[in-house]
Amino acid sequence: MPTAPTSFRPLRDDVRDLIRERIIAGTHAPGSRLVERTIAADLGVSRIPVREALQALVLEGFAVDRDTRGIAVRAYEPEQIAELAEVGAALERVLVGRVAATATGETLAPLRAVLDEARDAIDRGDVDAAVAANGRFHDELAALAEGTMAHEVLGTVSQRRRWLLTQHTDPAPIHAEHVALFDAIASGDADRARRLTEDHARTTVENALRTRGTRP
């Protein structure tokens, strides 16, 4: 009896995902070089999948090819940070309206769980874990609108937006805004949820510029 074919995932995709996660986490800082041989040695792979992964990250917008100076992590200009936040907020504004109209205690449980995770991390002083949880809040929120056009379009910028949403070093105020947004959604107040989404976008930009050392 023939066996079912197994799925194959190219090594370059795994390498790309690992490098992307390091960029989002700040391990590879904006403007820093992404050196093929160094990354290959660190990951224990040849330079070929690393080269292919870096080219993919250039296409995704996480890196830039500086010709003779090699590939580096993309450093966003202030106006680009603001535009990315504005695009994400516009889509999320539509998304939260849909979610607020249909949410139940059961469907909101994953969102509540990530809020609790962030709160626990803040209470124990684990800033990195709290920042990461704050970023995942938006992933869980988007997942609640899966199947909608807003969710589909938001997916096209979701990875770069993940980077943006982790650009803060004081997670408590961000968490507080997330709690307020959760409460608005849970109560079915779509108008308030949309307003809070717009306010949160401004906070996101301010934090990103401050973290990057650039004032709004």
PDB file of C-alpha atoms in Angstrom:
ATOM      1  CA  MET A   1       0.000   0.000   0.000  1.00  0.00           C
ATOM      2  CA  PRO A   2       1.499   3.389  -0.961  1.00  0.00           C
ATOM      3  CA  THR A   3       2.215   5.725   1.888  1.00  0.00           C
ATOM      4  CA  ALA A   4       0.849   9.251   1.990  1.00  0.00           C
ATOM      5  CA  PRO A   5       3.333  11.861   0.822  1.00  0.00           C
ATOM      6  CA  THR A   6       5.010  13.814   3.572  1.00  0.00           C
ATOM      7  CA  SER A   7       5.124  17.589   3.496  1.00  0.00           C
ATOM      8  CA  PHE A   8       8.487  19.176   2.783  1.00  0.00           C
ATOM      9  CA  ARG A   9       9.581  22.504   4.217  1.00  0.00           C
ATOM     10  CA  PRO A  10      12.740  24.026   2.725  1.00  0.00           C
ATOM     11  CA  LEU A  11      15.515  24.754   5.199  1.00  0.00           C
ATOM     12  CA  ARG A  12      15.645  28.353   3.960  1.00  0.00           C
ATOM     13  CA  ASP A  13      12.107  28.870   5.323  1.00  0.00           C
ATOM     14  CA  ASP A  14      13.103  27.717   8.802  1.00  0.00           C
ATOM     15  CA  VAL A  15      16.200  29.923   8.676  1.00  0.00           C
ATOM     16  CA  ARG A  16      14.126  32.882   7.467  1.00  0.00           C
ATOM     17  CA  ASP A  17      11.644  32.440  10.316  1.00  0.00           C
ATOM     18  CA  LEU A  18      14.437  32.245  12.894  1.00  0.00           C
ATOM     19  CA  ILE A  19      16.142  35.392  11.635  1.00  0.00           C
ATOM     20  CA  ARG A  20      12.826  37.226  11.444  1.00  0.00           C
ATOM     21  CA  GLU A  21      12.032  36.321  15.044  1.00  0.00           C
ATOM     22  CA  ARG A  22      15.443  37.624  16.100  1.00  0.00           C
ATOM     23  CA  ILE A  23      14.776  40.903  14.298  1.00  0.00           C
ATOM     24  CA  ILE A  24      11.371  41.252  15.949  1.00  0.00           C
ATOM     25  CA  ALA A  25      12.877  40.429  19.358  1.00  0.00           C
ATOM     26  CA  GLY A  26      15.659  42.978  18.842  1.00  0.00           C
ATOM     27  CA  THR A  27      18.496  40.449  18.801  1.00  0.00           C
ATOM     28  CA  HIS A  28      19.391  41.868  15.398  1.00  0.00           C
ATOM     29  CA  ALA A  29      19.043  45.616  15.865  1.00  0.00           C
ATOM     30  CA  PRO A  30      17.849  48.014  13.139  1.00  0.00           C
ATOM     31  CA  GLY A  31      20.748  48.961  10.872  1.00  0.00           C
ATOM     32  CA  SER A  32      22.945  46.053  11.951  1.00  0.00           C
ATOM     33  CA  ARG A  33      24.528  43.819   9.295  1.00  0.00           C
ATOM     34  CA  LEU A  34      23.223  40.329   8.713  1.00  0.00           C
ATOM     35  CA  VAL A  35      26.407  38.450   7.907  1.00  0.00           C
ATOM     36  CA  GLU A  36      25.863  35.157   6.078  1.00  0.00           C
ATOM     37  CA  ARG A  37      28.833  33.275   7.490  1.00  0.00           C
ATOM     38  CA  THR A  38      28.146  34.396  11.060  1.00  0.00           C
ATOM     39  CA  ILE A  39      24.479  33.402  10.943  1.00  0.00           C
ATOM     40  CA  ALA A  40      25.291  30.119   9.195  1.00  0.00           C
ATOM     41  CA  ALA A  41      27.839  29.214  11.877  1.00  0.00           C
ATOM     42  CA  ASP A  42      25.429  30.199  14.643  1.00  0.00           C
ATOM     43  CA  LEU A  43      22.604  28.074  13.225  1.00  0.00           C
ATOM     44  CA  GLY A  44      24.814  25.195  12.130  1.00  0.00           C
ATOM     45  CA  VAL A  45      23.781  25.360   8.475  1.00  0.00           C
ATOM     46  CA  SER A  46      25.508  26.182   5.199  1.00  0.00           C
ATOM     47  CA  ARG A  47      25.546  29.706   3.812  1.00  0.00           C
ATOM     48  CA  ILE A  48      23.176  28.862   0.939  1.00  0.00           C
ATOM     49  CA  PRO A  49      19.916  28.659   2.961  1.00  0.00           C
ATOM     50  CA  VAL A  50      21.021  31.738   4.922  1.00  0.00           C
ATOM     51  CA  ARG A  51      21.587  33.673   1.686  1.00  0.00           C
ATOM     52  CA  GLU A  52      18.156  32.618   0.400  1.00  0.00           C
ATOM     53  CA  ALA A  53      16.543  33.477   3.740  1.00  0.00           C
ATOM     54  CA  LEU A  54      18.091  36.951   3.784  1.00  0.00           C
ATOM     55  CA  GLN A  55      16.854  37.679   0.272  1.00  0.00           C
ATOM     56  CA  ALA A  56      13.360  36.615   1.363  1.00  0.00           C
ATOM     57  CA  LEU A  57      13.553  38.990   4.337  1.00  0.00           C
ATOM     58  CA  VAL A  58      14.499  41.818   1.988  1.00  0.00           C
ATOM     59  CA  LEU A  59      11.329  41.118   0.006  1.00  0.00           C
ATOM     60  CA  GLU A  60       9.297  41.021   3.237  1.00  0.00           C
ATOM     61  CA  GLY A  61      10.642  44.419   4.283  1.00  0.00           C
ATOM     62  CA  PHE A  62      12.638  43.245   7.299  1.00  0.00           C
ATOM     63  CA  ALA A  63      16.034  43.800   5.687  1.00  0.00           C
ATOM     64  CA  VAL A  64      17.648  45.975   3.037  1.00  0.00           C
ATOM     65  CA  ASP A  65      20.306  45.084   0.472  1.00  0.00           C
ATOM     66  CA  ARG A  66      23.016  47.735   0.653  1.00  0.00           C
ATOM     67  CA  ASP A  67      24.840  46.435  -2.429  1.00  0.00           C
ATOM     68  CA  THR A  68      28.564  46.292  -1.628  1.00  0.00           C
ATOM     69  CA  ARG A  69      27.941  46.698   2.108  1.00  0.00           C
ATOM     70  CA  GLY A  70      25.759  43.621   2.331  1.00  0.00           C
ATOM     71  CA  ILE A  71      22.335  43.023   3.846  1.00  0.00           C
ATOM     72  CA  ALA A  72      21.262  44.833   7.015  1.00  0.00           C
ATOM     73  CA  VAL A  73      18.211  44.929   9.253  1.00  0.00           C
ATOM     74  CA  ARG A  74      15.830  47.578   8.005  1.00  0.00           C
ATOM     75  CA  ALA A  75      15.791  50.763  10.068  1.00  0.00           C
ATOM     76  CA  TYR A  76      12.437  52.501   9.723  1.00  0.00           C
ATOM     77  CA  GLU A  77      12.242  56.269   9.442  1.00  0.00           C
ATOM     78  CA  PRO A  78       9.806  58.021  11.833  1.00  0.00           C
ATOM     79  CA  GLU A  79       7.281  58.676   9.067  1.00  0.00           C
ATOM     80  CA  GLN A  80       7.421  55.007   8.034  1.00  0.00           C
ATOM     81  CA  ILE A  81       6.772  53.901  11.618  1.00  0.00           C
ATOM     82  CA  ALA A  82       3.786  56.235  11.778  1.00  0.00           C
ATOM     83  CA  GLU A  83       2.463  54.971   8.444  1.00  0.00           C
ATOM     84  CA  LEU A  84       2.815  51.322   9.453  1.00  0.00           C
ATOM     85  CA  ALA A  85       0.911  52.012  12.681  1.00  0.00           C
ATOM     86  CA  GLU A  86      -1.769  53.935  10.790  1.00  0.00           C
ATOM     87  CA  VAL A  87      -2.280  51.132   8.271  1.00  0.00           C
ATOM     88  CA  GLY A  88      -2.479  48.519  11.024  1.00  0.00           C
ATOM     89  CA  ALA A  89      -4.881  50.613  13.104  1.00  0.00           C
ATOM     90  CA  ALA A  90      -7.190  51.265  10.150  1.00  0.00           C
ATOM     91  CA  LEU A  91      -7.525  47.539   9.542  1.00  0.00           C
ATOM     92  CA  GLU A  92      -7.782  46.692  13.227  1.00  0.00           C
ATOM     93  CA  ARG A  93     -10.482  49.342  13.663  1.00  0.00           C
ATOM     94  CA  VAL A  94     -12.685  47.413  11.231  1.00  0.00           C
ATOM     95  CA  LEU A  95     -11.673  44.144  12.842  1.00  0.00           C
ATOM     96  CA  VAL A  96     -12.549  45.117  16.432  1.00  0.00           C
ATOM     97  CA  GLY A  97     -15.966  46.319  15.323  1.00  0.00           C
ATOM     98  CA  ARG A  98     -16.707  42.882  13.928  1.00  0.00           C
ATOM     99  CA  VAL A  99     -15.298  41.115  16.977  1.00  0.00           C
ATOM    100  CA  ALA A 100     -17.243  43.285  19.448  1.00  0.00           C
ATOM    101  CA  ALA A 101     -20.479  42.423  17.661  1.00  0.00           C
ATOM    102  CA  THR A 102     -19.973  38.666  17.919  1.00  0.00           C
ATOM    103  CA  ALA A 103     -17.639  38.015  20.872  1.00  0.00           C
ATOM    104  CA  THR A 104     -18.576  35.671  23.689  1.00  0.00           C
ATOM    105  CA  GLY A 105     -16.827  34.726  26.883  1.00  0.00           C
ATOM    106  CA  GLU A 106     -15.654  31.531  25.246  1.00  0.00           C
ATOM    107  CA  THR A 107     -14.240  33.142  22.120  1.00  0.00           C
ATOM    108  CA  LEU A 108     -12.506  35.837  24.162  1.00  0.00           C
ATOM    109  CA  ALA A 109     -10.779  33.316  26.445  1.00  0.00           C
ATOM    110  CA  PRO A 110      -7.477  33.261  24.449  1.00  0.00           C
ATOM    111  CA  LEU A 111      -7.375  37.070  24.508  1.00  0.00           C
ATOM    112  CA  ARG A 112      -8.006  37.085  28.247  1.00  0.00           C
ATOM    113  CA  ALA A 113      -5.251  34.503  28.728  1.00  0.00           C
ATOM    114  CA  VAL A 114      -2.608  36.628  26.976  1.00  0.00           C
ATOM    115  CA  LEU A 115      -3.674  39.637  29.065  1.00  0.00           C
ATOM    116  CA  ASP A 116      -3.187  37.568  32.212  1.00  0.00           C
ATOM    117  CA  GLU A 117       0.199  36.414  30.937  1.00  0.00           C
ATOM    118  CA  ALA A 118       1.301  40.013  30.397  1.00  0.00           C
ATOM    119  CA  ARG A 119       0.024  41.031  33.835  1.00  0.00           C
ATOM    120  CA  ASP A 120       1.908  38.184  35.516  1.00  0.00           C
ATOM    121  CA  ALA A 121       5.123  39.127  33.689  1.00  0.00           C
ATOM    122  CA  ILE A 122       4.750  42.782  34.703  1.00  0.00           C
ATOM    123  CA  ASP A 123       4.150  41.822  38.338  1.00  0.00           C
ATOM    124  CA  ARG A 124       7.329  39.750  38.482  1.00  0.00           C
ATOM    125  CA  GLY A 125       9.368  42.395  36.650  1.00  0.00           C
ATOM    126  CA  ASP A 126      10.005  40.345  33.504  1.00  0.00           C
ATOM    127  CA  VAL A 127       9.944  43.140  30.926  1.00  0.00           C
ATOM    128  CA  ASP A 128      10.897  40.970  27.944  1.00  0.00           C
ATOM    129  CA  ALA A 129       8.095  38.480  28.633  1.00  0.00           C
ATOM    130  CA  ALA A 130       5.589  41.288  29.177  1.00  0.00           C
ATOM    131  CA  VAL A 131       6.571  43.031  25.939  1.00  0.00           C
ATOM    132  CA  ALA A 132       6.248  39.743  24.045  1.00  0.00           C
ATOM    133  CA  ALA A 133       2.819  39.077  25.561  1.00  0.00           C
ATOM    134  CA  ASN A 134       1.678  42.589  24.678  1.00  0.00           C
ATOM    135  CA  GLY A 135       2.657  41.905  21.083  1.00  0.00           C
ATOM    136  CA  ARG A 136       0.756  38.608  21.039  1.00  0.00           C
ATOM    137  CA  PHE A 137      -2.389  40.383  22.242  1.00  0.00           C
ATOM    138  CA  HIS A 138      -2.852  41.745  18.735  1.00  0.00           C
ATOM    139  CA  ASP A 139      -2.245  38.328  17.172  1.00  0.00           C
ATOM    140  CA  GLU A 140      -4.983  36.827  19.338  1.00  0.00           C
ATOM    141  CA  LEU A 141      -7.283  39.747  18.566  1.00  0.00           C
ATOM    142  CA  ALA A 142      -6.780  39.285  14.822  1.00  0.00           C
ATOM    143  CA  ALA A 143      -7.423  35.547  15.149  1.00  0.00           C
ATOM    144  CA  LEU A 144     -10.911  36.302  16.510  1.00  0.00           C
ATOM    145  CA  ALA A 145     -11.824  37.806  13.134  1.00  0.00           C
ATOM    146  CA  GLU A 146     -10.447  34.969  11.026  1.00  0.00           C
ATOM    147  CA  GLY A 147     -12.369  34.631   7.786  1.00  0.00           C
ATOM    148  CA  THR A 148     -13.104  38.346   7.442  1.00  0.00           C
ATOM    149  CA  MET A 149     -11.604  40.618   4.809  1.00  0.00           C
ATOM    150  CA  ALA A 150      -9.999  42.743   7.542  1.00  0.00           C
ATOM    151  CA  HIS A 151      -8.183  39.692   8.907  1.00  0.00           C
ATOM    152  CA  GLU A 152      -7.044  38.669   5.434  1.00  0.00           C
ATOM    153  CA  VAL A 153      -5.634  42.089   4.544  1.00  0.00           C
ATOM    154  CA  LEU A 154      -4.078  42.596   7.977  1.00  0.00           C
ATOM    155  CA  GLY A 155      -2.170  39.374   7.402  1.00  0.00           C
ATOM    156  CA  THR A 156      -0.172  41.043   4.625  1.00  0.00           C
ATOM    157  CA  VAL A 157       1.503  43.371   7.149  1.00  0.00           C
ATOM    158  CA  SER A 158       1.223  41.203  10.252  1.00  0.00           C
ATOM    159  CA  GLN A 159       4.900  40.254  10.533  1.00  0.00           C
ATOM    160  CA  ARG A 160       6.210  43.823  10.247  1.00  0.00           C
ATOM    161  CA  ARG A 161       3.474  44.954  12.596  1.00  0.00           C
ATOM    162  CA  ARG A 162       4.635  42.411  15.159  1.00  0.00           C
ATOM    163  CA  TRP A 163       7.993  44.186  15.175  1.00  0.00           C
ATOM    164  CA  LEU A 164       6.275  47.550  15.663  1.00  0.00           C
ATOM    165  CA  LEU A 165       4.100  46.307  18.521  1.00  0.00           C
ATOM    166  CA  THR A 166       7.118  45.141  20.524  1.00  0.00           C
ATOM    167  CA  GLN A 167       8.917  48.478  20.321  1.00  0.00           C
ATOM    168  CA  HIS A 168       8.329  49.533  23.913  1.00  0.00           C
ATOM    169  CA  THR A 169      10.264  49.167  27.146  1.00  0.00           C
ATOM    170  CA  ASP A 170       7.497  50.007  29.654  1.00  0.00           C
ATOM    171  CA  PRO A 171       4.853  47.306  29.160  1.00  0.00           C
ATOM    172  CA  ALA A 172       2.473  48.379  31.948  1.00  0.00           C
ATOM    173  CA  PRO A 173       0.800  51.312  30.107  1.00  0.00           C
ATOM    174  CA  ILE A 174       0.445  49.231  26.947  1.00  0.00           C
ATOM    175  CA  HIS A 175      -1.144  46.441  28.964  1.00  0.00           C
ATOM    176  CA  ALA A 176      -3.575  48.924  30.526  1.00  0.00           C
ATOM    177  CA  GLU A 177      -4.685  50.039  27.058  1.00  0.00           C
ATOM    178  CA  HIS A 178      -5.137  46.414  26.051  1.00  0.00           C
ATOM    179  CA  VAL A 179      -7.316  45.788  29.119  1.00  0.00           C
ATOM    180  CA  ALA A 180      -9.510  48.780  28.236  1.00  0.00           C
ATOM    181  CA  LEU A 181      -9.853  47.532  24.660  1.00  0.00           C
ATOM    182  CA  PHE A 182     -10.698  44.027  25.873  1.00  0.00           C
ATOM    183  CA  ASP A 183     -13.399  45.409  28.178  1.00  0.00           C
ATOM    184  CA  ALA A 184     -14.948  47.408  25.338  1.00  0.00           C
ATOM    185  CA  ILE A 185     -15.020  44.338  23.084  1.00  0.00           C
ATOM    186  CA  ALA A 186     -16.366  42.091  25.844  1.00  0.00           C
ATOM    187  CA  SER A 187     -19.200  44.538  26.547  1.00  0.00           C
ATOM    188  CA  GLY A 188     -20.079  44.743  22.854  1.00  0.00           C
ATOM    189  CA  ASP A 189     -19.251  48.456  22.651  1.00  0.00           C
ATOM    190  CA  ALA A 190     -17.924  48.557  19.083  1.00  0.00           C
ATOM    191  CA  ASP A 191     -17.710  52.360  18.908  1.00  0.00           C
ATOM    192  CA  ARG A 192     -15.568  52.559  22.040  1.00  0.00           C
ATOM    193  CA  ALA A 193     -13.406  49.669  20.841  1.00  0.00           C
ATOM    194  CA  ARG A 194     -12.728  51.502  17.574  1.00  0.00           C
ATOM    195  CA  ARG A 195     -11.839  54.736  19.384  1.00  0.00           C
ATOM    196  CA  LEU A 196      -9.477  52.892  21.718  1.00  0.00           C
ATOM    197  CA  THR A 197      -7.820  51.241  18.726  1.00  0.00           C
ATOM    198  CA  GLU A 198      -7.060  54.667  17.243  1.00  0.00           C
ATOM    199  CA  ASP A 199      -5.705  55.952  20.572  1.00  0.00           C
ATOM    200  CA  HIS A 200      -3.584  52.843  20.951  1.00  0.00           C
ATOM    201  CA  ALA A 201      -2.032  53.395  17.518  1.00  0.00           C
ATOM    202  CA  ARG A 202      -0.772  56.813  18.641  1.00  0.00           C
ATOM    203  CA  THR A 203       0.735  55.283  21.776  1.00  0.00           C
ATOM    204  CA  THR A 204       2.382  52.605  19.641  1.00  0.00           C
ATOM    205  CA  VAL A 205       4.051  55.222  17.439  1.00  0.00           C
ATOM    206  CA  GLU A 206       5.256  57.268  20.416  1.00  0.00           C
ATOM    207  CA  ASN A 207       6.768  54.199  22.056  1.00  0.00           C
ATOM    208  CA  ALA A 208       8.425  53.012  18.852  1.00  0.00           C
ATOM    209  CA  LEU A 209      10.035  56.398  18.212  1.00  0.00           C
ATOM    210  CA  ARG A 210      11.180  56.639  21.823  1.00  0.00           C
ATOM    211  CA  THR A 211      12.653  53.134  21.733  1.00  0.00           C
ATOM    212  CA  ARG A 212      14.447  53.916  18.481  1.00  0.00           C
ATOM    213  CA  GLY A 213      15.848  57.094  20.027  1.00  0.00           C
ATOM    214  CA  THR A 214      13.789  59.397  17.805  1.00  0.00           C
ATOM    215  CA  ARG A 215      11.332  61.859  19.244  1.00  0.00           C
ATOM    216  CA  PRO A 216       7.868  62.214  17.619  1.00  0.00           C
TER     217      PRO A 216
END
